[in-house]
N, CA, C and O atoms as a printed pandas DataFrame, in Angstrom:
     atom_number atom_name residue_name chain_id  residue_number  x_coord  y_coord  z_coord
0              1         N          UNK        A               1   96.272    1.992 -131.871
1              2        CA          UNK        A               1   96.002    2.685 -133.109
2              3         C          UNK        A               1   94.613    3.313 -133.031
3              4         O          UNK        A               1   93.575    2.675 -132.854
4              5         N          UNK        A               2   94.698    4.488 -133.166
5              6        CA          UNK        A               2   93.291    5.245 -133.105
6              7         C          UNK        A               2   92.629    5.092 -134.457
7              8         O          UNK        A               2   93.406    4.913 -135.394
8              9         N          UNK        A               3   91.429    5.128 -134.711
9             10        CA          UNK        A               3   90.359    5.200 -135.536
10            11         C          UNK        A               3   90.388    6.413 -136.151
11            12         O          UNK        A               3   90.552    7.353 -135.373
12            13         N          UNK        A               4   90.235    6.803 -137.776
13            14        CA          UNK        A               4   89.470    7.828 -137.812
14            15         C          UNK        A               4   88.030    8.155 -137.815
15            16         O          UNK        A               4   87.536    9.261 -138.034
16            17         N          UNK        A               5   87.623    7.417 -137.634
17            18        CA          UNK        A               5   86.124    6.970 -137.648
18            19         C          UNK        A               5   85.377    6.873 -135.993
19            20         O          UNK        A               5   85.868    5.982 -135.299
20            21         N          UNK        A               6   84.514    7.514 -135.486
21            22        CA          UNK        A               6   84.066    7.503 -134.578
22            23         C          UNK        A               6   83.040    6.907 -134.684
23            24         O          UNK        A               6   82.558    6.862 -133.552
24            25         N          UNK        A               7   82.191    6.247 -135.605
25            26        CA          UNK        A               7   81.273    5.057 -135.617
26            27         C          UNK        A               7   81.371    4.284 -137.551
27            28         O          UNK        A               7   82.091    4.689 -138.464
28            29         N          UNK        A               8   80.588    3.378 -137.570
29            30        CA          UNK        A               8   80.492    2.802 -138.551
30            31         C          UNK        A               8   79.898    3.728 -139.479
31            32         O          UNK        A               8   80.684    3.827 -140.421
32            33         N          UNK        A               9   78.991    4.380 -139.645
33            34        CA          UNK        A               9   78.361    5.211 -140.079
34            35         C          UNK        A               9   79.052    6.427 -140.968
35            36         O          UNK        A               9   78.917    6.704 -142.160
36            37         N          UNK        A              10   80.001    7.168 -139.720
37            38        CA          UNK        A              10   80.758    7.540 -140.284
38            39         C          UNK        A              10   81.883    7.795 -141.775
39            40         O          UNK        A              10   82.254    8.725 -142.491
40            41         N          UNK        A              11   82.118    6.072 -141.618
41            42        CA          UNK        A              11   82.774    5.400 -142.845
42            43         C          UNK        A              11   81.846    5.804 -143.897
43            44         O          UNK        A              11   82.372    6.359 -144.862
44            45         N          UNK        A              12   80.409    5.625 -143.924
45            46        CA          UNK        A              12   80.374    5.144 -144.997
46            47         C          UNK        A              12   79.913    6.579 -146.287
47            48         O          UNK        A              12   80.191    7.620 -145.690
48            49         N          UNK        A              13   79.658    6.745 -146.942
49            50        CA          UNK        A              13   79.268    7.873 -147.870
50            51         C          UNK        A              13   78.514    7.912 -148.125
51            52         O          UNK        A              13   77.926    6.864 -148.392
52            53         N          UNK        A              14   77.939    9.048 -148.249
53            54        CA          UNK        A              14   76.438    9.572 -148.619
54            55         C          UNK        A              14   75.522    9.100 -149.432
55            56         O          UNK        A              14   74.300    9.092 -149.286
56            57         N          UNK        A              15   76.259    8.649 -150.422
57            58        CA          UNK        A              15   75.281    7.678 -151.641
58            59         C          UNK        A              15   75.009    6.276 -151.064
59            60         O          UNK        A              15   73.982    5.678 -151.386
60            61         N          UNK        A              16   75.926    5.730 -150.202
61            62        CA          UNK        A              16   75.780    4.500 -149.839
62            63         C          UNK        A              16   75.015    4.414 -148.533
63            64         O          UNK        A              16   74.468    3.375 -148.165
64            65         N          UNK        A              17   74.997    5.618 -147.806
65            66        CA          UNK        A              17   74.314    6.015 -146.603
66            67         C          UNK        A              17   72.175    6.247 -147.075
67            68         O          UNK        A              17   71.202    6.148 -146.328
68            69         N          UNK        A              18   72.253    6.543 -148.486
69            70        CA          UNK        A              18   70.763    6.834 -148.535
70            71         C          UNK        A              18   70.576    5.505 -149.723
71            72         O          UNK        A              18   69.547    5.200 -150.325
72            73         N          UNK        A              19   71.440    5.099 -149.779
73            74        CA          UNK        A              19   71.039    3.529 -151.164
74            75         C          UNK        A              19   70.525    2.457 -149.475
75            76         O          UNK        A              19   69.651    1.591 -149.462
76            77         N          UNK        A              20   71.244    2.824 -148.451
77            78        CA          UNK        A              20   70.947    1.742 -147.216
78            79         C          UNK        A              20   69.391    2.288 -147.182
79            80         O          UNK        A              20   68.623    1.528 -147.770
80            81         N          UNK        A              21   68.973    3.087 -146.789
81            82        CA          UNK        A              21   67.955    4.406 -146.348
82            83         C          UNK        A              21   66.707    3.726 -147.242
83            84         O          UNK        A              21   65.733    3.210 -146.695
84            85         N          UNK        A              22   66.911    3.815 -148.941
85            86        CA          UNK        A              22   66.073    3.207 -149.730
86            87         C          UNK        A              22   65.781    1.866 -149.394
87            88         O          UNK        A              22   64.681    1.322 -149.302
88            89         N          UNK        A              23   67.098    1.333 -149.196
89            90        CA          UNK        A              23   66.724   -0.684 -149.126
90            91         C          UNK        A              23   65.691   -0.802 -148.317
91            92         O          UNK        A              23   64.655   -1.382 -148.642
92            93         N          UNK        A              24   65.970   -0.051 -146.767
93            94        CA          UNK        A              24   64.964   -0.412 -145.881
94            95         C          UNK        A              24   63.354    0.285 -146.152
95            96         O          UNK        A              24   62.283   -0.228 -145.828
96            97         N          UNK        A              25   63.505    1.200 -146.634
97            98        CA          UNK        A              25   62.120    2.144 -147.037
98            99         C          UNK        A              25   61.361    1.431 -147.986
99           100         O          UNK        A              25   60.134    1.489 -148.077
100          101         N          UNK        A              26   62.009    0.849 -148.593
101          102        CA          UNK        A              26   61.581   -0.850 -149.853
102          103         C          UNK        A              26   60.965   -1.768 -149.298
103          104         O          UNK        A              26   59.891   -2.245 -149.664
104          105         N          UNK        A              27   61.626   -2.082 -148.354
105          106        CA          UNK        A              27   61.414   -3.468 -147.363
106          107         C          UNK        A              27   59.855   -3.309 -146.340
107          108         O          UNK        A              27   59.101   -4.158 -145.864
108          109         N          UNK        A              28   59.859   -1.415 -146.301
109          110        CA          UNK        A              28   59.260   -1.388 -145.166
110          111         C          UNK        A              28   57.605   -1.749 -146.353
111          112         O          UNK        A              28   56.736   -2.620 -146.307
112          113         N          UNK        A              29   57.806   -0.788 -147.110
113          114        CA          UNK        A              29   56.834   -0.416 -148.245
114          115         C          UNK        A              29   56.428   -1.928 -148.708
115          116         O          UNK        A              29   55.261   -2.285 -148.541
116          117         N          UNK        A              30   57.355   -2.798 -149.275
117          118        CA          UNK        A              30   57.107   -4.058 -149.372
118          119         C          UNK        A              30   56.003   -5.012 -148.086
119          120         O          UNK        A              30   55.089   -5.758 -148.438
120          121         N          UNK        A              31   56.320   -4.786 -146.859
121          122        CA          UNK        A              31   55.721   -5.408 -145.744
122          123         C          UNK        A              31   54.712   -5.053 -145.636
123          124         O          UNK        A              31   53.962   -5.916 -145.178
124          125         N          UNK        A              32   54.094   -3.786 -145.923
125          126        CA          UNK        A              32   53.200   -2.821 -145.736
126          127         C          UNK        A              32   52.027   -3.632 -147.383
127          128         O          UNK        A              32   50.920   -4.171 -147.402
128          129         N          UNK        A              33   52.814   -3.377 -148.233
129          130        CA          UNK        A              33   51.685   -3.964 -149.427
130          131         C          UNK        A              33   50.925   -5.484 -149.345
131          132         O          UNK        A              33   49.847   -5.884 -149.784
132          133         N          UNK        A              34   52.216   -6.254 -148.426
133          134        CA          UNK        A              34   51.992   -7.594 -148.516
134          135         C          UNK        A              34   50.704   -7.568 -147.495
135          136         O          UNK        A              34   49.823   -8.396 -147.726
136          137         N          UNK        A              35   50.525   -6.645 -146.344
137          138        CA          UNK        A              35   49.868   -6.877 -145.327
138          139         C          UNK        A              35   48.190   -6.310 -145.556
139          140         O          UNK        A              35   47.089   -6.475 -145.031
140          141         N          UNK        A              36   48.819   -5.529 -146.718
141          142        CA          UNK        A              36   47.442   -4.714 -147.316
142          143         C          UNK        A              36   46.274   -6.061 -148.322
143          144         O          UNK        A              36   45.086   -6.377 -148.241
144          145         N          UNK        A              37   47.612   -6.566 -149.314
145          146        CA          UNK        A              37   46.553   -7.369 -149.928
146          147         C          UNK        A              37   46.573   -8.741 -149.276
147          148         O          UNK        A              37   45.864   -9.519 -149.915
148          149         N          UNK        A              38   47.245   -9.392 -148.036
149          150        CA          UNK        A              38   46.649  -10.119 -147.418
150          151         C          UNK        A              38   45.097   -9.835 -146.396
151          152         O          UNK        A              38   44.460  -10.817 -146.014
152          153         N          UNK        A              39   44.731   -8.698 -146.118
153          154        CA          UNK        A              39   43.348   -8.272 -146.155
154          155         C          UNK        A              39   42.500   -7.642 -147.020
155          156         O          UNK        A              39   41.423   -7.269 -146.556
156          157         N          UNK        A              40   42.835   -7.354 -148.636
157          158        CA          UNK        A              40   41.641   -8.035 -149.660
158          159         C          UNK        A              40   41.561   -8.950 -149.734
159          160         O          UNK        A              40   40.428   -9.430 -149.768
160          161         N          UNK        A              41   42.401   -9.568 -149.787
161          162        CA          UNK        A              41   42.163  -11.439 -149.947
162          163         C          UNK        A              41   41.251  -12.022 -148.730
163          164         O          UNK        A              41   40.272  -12.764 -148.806
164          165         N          UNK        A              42   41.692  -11.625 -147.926
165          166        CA          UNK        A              42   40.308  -11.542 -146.893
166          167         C          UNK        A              42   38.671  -11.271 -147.353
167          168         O          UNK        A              42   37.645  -11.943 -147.460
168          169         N          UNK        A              43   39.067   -9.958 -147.538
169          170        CA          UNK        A              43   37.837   -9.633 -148.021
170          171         C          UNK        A              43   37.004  -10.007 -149.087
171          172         O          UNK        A              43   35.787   -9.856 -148.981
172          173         N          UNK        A              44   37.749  -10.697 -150.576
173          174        CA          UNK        A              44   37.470  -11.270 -151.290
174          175         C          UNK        A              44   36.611  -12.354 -151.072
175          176         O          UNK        A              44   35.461  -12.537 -151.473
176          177         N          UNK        A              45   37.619  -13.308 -150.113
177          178        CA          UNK        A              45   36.909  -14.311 -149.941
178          179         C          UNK        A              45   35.304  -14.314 -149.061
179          180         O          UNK        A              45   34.341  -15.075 -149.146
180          181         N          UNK        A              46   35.618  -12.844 -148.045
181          182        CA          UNK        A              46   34.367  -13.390 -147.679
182          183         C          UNK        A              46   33.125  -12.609 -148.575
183          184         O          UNK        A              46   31.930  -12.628 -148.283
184          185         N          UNK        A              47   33.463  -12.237 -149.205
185          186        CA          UNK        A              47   32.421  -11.604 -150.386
186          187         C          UNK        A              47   31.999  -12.555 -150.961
187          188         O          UNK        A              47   30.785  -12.701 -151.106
188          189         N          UNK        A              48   32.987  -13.531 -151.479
189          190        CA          UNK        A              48   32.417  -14.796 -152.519
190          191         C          UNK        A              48   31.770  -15.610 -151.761
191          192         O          UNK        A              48   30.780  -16.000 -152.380
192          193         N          UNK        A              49   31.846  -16.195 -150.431
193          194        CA          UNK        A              49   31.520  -16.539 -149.398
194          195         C          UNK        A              49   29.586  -16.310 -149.433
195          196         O          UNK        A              49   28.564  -16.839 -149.870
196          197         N          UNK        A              50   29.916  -15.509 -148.886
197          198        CA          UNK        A              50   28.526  -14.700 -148.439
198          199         C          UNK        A              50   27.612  -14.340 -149.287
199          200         O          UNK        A              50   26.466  -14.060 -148.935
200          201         N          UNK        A              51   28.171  -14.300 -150.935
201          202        CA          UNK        A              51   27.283  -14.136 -152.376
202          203         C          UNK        A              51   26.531  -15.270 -152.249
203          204         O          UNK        A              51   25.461  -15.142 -152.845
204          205         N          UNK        A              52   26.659  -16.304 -151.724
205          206        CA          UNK        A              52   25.602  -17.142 -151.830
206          207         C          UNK        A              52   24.596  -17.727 -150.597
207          208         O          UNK        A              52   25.149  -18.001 -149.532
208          209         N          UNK        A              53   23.678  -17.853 -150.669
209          210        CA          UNK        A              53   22.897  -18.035 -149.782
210          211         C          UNK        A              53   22.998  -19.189 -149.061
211          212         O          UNK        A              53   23.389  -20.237 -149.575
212          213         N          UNK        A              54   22.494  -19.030 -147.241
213          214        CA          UNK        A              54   22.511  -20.084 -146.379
214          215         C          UNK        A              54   22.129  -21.162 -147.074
215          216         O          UNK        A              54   22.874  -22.140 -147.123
216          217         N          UNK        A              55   21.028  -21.151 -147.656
217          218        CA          UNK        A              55   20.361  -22.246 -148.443
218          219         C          UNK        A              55   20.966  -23.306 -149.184
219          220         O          UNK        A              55   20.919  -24.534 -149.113
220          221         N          UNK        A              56   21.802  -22.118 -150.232
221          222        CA          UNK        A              56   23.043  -23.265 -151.146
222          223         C          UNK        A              56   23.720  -23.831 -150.659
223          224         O          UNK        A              56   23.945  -24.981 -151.036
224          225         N          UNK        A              57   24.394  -23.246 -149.529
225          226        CA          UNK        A              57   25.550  -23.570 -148.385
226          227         C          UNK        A              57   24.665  -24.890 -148.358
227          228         O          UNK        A              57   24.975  -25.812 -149.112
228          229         N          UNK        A              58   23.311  -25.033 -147.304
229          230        CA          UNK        A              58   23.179  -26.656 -147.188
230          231         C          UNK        A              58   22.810  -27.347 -147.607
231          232         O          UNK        A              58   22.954  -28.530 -147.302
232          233         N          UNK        A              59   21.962  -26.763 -148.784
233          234        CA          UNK        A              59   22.597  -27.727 -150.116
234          235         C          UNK        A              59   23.615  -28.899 -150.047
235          236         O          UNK        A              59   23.713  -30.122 -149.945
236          237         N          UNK        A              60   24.303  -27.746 -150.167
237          238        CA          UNK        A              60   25.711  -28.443 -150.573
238          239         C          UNK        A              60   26.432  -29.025 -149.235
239          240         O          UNK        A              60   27.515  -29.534 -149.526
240          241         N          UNK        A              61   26.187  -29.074 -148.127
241          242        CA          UNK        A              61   26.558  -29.418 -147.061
242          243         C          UNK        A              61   25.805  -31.159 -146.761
243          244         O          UNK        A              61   26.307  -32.139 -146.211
244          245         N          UNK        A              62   24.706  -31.003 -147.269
245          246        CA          UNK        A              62   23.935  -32.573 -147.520
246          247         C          UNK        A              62   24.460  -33.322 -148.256
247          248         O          UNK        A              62   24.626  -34.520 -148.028
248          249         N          UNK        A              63   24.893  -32.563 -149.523
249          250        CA          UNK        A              63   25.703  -33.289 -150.543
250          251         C          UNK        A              63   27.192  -33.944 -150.332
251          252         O          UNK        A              63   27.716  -34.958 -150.795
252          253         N          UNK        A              64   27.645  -32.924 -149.430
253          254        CA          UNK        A              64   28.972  -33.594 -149.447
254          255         C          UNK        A              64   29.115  -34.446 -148.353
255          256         O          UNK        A              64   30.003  -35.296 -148.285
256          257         N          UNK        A              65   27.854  -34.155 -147.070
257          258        CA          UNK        A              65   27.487  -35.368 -145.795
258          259         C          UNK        A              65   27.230  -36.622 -146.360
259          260         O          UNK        A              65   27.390  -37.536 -145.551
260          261         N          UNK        A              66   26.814  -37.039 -147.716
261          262        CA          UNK        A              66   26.323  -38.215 -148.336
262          263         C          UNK        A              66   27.896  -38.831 -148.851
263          264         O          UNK        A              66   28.171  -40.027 -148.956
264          265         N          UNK        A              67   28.481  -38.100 -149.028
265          266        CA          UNK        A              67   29.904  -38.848 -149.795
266          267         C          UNK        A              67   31.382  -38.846 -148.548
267          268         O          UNK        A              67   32.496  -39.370 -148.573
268          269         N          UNK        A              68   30.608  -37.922 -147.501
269          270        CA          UNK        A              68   32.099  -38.197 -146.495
270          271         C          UNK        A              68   33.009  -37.253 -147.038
271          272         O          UNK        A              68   33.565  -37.435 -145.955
272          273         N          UNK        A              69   33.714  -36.429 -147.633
273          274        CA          UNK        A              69   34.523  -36.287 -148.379
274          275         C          UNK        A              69   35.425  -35.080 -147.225
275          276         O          UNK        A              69   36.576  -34.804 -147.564
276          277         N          UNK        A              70   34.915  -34.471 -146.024
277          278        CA          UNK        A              70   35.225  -33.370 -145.477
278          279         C          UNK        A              70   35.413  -33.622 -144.026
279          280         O          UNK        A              70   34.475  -34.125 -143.408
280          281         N          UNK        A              71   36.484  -33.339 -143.431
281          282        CA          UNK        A              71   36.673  -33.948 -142.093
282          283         C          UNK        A              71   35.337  -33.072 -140.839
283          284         O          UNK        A              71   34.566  -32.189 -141.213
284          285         N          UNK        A              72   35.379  -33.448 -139.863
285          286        CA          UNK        A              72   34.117  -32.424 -138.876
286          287         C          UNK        A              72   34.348  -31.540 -138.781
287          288         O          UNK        A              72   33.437  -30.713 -138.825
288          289         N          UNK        A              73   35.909  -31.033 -138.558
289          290        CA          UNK        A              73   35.859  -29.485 -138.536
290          291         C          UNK        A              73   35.583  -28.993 -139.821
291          292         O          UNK        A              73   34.770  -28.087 -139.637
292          293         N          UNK        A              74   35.833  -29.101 -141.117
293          294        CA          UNK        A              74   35.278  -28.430 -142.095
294          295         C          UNK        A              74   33.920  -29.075 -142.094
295          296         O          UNK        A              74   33.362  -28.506 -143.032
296          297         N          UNK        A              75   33.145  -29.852 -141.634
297          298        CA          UNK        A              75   32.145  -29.809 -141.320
298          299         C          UNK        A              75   31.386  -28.772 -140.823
299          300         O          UNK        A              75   30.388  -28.253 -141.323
300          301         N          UNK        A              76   32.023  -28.488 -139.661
301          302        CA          UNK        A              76   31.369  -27.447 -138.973
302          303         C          UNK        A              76   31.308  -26.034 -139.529
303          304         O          UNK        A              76   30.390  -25.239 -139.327
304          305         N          UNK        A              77   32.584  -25.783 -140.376
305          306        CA          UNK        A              77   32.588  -24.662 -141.191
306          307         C          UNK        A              77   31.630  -24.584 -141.913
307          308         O          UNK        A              77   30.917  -23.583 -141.969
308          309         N          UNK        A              78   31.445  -25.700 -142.630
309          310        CA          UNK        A              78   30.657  -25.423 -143.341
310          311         C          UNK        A              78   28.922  -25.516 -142.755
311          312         O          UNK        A              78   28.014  -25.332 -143.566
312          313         N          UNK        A              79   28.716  -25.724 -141.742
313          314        CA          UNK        A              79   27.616  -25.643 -141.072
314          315         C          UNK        A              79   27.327  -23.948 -140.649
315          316         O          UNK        A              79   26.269  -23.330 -140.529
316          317         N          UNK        A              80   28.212  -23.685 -140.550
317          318        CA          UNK        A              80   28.123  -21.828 -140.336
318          319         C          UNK        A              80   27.761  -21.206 -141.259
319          320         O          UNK        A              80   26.937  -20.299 -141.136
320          321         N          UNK        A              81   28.371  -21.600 -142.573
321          322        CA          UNK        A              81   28.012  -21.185 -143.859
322          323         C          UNK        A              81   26.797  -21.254 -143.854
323          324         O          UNK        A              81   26.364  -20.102 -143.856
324          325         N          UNK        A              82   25.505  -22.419 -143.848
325          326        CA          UNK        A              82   24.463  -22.006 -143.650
326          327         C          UNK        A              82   22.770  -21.728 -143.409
327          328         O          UNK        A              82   21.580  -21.961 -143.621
328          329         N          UNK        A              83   24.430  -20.646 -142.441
329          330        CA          UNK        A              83   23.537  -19.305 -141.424
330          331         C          UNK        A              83   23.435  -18.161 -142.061
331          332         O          UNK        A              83   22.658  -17.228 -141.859
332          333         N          UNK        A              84   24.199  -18.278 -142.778
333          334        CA          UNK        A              84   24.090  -16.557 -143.698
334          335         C          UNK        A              84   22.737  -16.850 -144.031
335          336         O          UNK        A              84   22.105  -17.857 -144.348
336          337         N          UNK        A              85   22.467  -15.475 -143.831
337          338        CA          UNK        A              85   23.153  -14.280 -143.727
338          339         C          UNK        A              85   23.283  -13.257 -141.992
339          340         O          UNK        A              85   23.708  -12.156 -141.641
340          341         N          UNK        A              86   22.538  -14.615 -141.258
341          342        CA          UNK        A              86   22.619  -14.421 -139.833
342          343         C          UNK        A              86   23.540  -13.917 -139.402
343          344         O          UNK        A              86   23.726  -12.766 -139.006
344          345         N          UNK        A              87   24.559  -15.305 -139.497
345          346        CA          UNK        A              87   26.176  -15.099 -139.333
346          347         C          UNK        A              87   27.174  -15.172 -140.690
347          348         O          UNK        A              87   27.146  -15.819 -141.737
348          349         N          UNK        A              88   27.880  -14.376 -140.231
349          350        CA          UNK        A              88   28.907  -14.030 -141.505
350          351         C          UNK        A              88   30.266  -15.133 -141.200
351          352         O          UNK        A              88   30.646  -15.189 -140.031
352          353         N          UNK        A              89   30.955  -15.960 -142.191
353          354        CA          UNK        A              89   31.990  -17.045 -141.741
354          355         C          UNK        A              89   32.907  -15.462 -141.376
355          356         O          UNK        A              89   32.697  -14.304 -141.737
356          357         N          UNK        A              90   34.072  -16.147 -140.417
357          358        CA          UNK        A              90   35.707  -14.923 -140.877
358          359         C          UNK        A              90   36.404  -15.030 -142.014
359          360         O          UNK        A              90   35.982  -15.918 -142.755
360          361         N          UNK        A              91   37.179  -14.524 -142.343
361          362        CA          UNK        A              91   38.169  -14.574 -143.222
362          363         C          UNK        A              91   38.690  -15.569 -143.426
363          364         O          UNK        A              91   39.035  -15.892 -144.562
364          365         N          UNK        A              92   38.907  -16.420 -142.220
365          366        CA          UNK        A              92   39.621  -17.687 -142.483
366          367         C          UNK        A              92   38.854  -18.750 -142.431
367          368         O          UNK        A              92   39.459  -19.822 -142.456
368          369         N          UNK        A              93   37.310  -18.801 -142.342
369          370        CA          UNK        A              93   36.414  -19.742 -142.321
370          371         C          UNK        A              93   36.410  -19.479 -143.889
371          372         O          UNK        A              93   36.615  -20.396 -144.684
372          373         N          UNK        A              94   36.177  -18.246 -144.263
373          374        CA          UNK        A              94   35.452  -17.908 -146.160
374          375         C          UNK        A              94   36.922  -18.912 -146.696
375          376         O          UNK        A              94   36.712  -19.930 -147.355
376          377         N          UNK        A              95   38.310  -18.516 -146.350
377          378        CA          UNK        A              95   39.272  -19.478 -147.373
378          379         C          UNK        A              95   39.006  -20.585 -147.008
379          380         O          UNK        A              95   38.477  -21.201 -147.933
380          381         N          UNK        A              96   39.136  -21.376 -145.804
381          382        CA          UNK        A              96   38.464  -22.528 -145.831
382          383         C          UNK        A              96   37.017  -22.669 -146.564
383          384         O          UNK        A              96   37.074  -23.590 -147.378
384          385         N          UNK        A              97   35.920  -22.135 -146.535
385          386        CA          UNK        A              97   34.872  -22.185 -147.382
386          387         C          UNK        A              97   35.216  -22.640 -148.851
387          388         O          UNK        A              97   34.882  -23.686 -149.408
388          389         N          UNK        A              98   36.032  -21.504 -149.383
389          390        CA          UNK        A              98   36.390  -21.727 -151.326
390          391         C          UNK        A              98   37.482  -22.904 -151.152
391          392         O          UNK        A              98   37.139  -23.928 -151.745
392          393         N          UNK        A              99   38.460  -22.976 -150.617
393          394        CA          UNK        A              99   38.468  -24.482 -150.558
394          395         C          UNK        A              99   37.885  -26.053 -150.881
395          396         O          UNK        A              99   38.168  -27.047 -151.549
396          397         N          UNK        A             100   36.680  -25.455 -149.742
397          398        CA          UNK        A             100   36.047  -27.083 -149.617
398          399         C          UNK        A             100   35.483  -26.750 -151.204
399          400         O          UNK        A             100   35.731  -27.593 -152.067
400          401         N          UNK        A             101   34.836  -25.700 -151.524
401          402        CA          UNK        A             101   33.938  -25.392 -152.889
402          403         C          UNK        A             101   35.110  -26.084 -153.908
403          404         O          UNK        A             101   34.602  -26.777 -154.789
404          405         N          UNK        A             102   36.229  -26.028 -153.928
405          406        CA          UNK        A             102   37.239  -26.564 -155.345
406          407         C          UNK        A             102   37.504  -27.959 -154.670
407          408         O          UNK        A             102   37.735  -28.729 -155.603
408          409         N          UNK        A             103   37.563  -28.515 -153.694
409          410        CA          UNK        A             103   37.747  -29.922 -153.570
410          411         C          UNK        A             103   36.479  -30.763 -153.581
411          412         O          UNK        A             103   36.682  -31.955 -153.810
412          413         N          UNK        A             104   35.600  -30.510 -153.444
413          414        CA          UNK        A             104   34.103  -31.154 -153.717
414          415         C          UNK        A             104   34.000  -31.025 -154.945
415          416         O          UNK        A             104   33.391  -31.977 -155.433
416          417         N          UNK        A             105   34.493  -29.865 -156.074
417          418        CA          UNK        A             105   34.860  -29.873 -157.230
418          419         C          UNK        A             105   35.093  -31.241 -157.912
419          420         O          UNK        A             105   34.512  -31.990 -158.698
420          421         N          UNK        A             106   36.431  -31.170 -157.090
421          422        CA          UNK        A             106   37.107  -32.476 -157.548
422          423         C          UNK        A             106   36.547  -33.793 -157.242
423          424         O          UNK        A             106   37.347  -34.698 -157.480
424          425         N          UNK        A             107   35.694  -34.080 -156.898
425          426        CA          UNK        A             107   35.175  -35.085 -156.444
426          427         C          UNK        A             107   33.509  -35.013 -157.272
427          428         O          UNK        A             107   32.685  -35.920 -157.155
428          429         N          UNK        A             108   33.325  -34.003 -157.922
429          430        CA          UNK        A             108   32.370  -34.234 -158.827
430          431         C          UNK        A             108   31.297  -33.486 -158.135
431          432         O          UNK        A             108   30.224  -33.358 -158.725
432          433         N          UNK        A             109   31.455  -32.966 -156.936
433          434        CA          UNK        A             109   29.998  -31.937 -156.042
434          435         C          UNK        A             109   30.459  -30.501 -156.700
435          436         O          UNK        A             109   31.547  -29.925 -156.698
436          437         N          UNK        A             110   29.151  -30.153 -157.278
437          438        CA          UNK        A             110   29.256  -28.241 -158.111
438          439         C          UNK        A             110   28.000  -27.870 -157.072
439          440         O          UNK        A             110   26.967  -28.488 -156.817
440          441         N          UNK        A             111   28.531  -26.591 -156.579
441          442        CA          UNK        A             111   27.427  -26.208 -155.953
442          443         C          UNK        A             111   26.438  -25.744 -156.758
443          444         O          UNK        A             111   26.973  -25.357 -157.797
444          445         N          UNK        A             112   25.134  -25.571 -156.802
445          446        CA          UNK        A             112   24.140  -25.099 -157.598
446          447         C          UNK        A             112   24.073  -23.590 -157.059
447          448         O          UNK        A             112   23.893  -23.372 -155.861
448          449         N          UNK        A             113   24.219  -22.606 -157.952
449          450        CA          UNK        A             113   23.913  -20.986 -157.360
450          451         C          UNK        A             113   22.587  -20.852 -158.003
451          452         O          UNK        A             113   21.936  -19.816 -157.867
């Protein structure tokens, strides 16, 4: 039995051929926004990051060495912190940064700005 159809495509109709066309142009546009504000959020953080001075950083790095509350590697993160404005943390040191800042929170350490 022959086909009238020489591919799948074929079959299908024009409205349903550019409603496919949109889905993916959605999807692509969608991937594209997600990837955009996953680097403000980057950037956010290291703005909030870096608004405060090396100084506060060890501050608050003494403070939370007295209670234990932060394993060594966020130790060390937070030992980079500060260096500002020497060194700048990355993106993923600054979310780790506001992190440790809301769990020292919780434990009763406010950083002083």
């Amino acid at each position: 039995m022959k086909s009238k159809f020489n591919s799948f495509e074929e079959c299908l109709t024009e409205e349903i051929r550019e409603g496919l066309f949109e889905k993916h142009q959605i999807d692509e546009d969608w991937k594209t926004a997600t990837r955009i504000q996953k680097i403000d959020n980057g950037f956010e953080a290291q703005e909030k990051v870096i608004s405060i001075s090396g100084v506060k950083w060890k501050e608050f790095l003494d403070r939370c060495s007295e209670k234990s509350i932060f394993s060594p590697k966020e130790m060390e993160i937070l030992a980079i912190a500060t260096r500002i404005p020497k060194v700048v943390p990355s993106e993923k040191q600054s979310f780790v940064l506001i992190g440790l800042l809301e769990r020292a929170k919780d434990e009763g350490i406010i950083m002083n700005q």
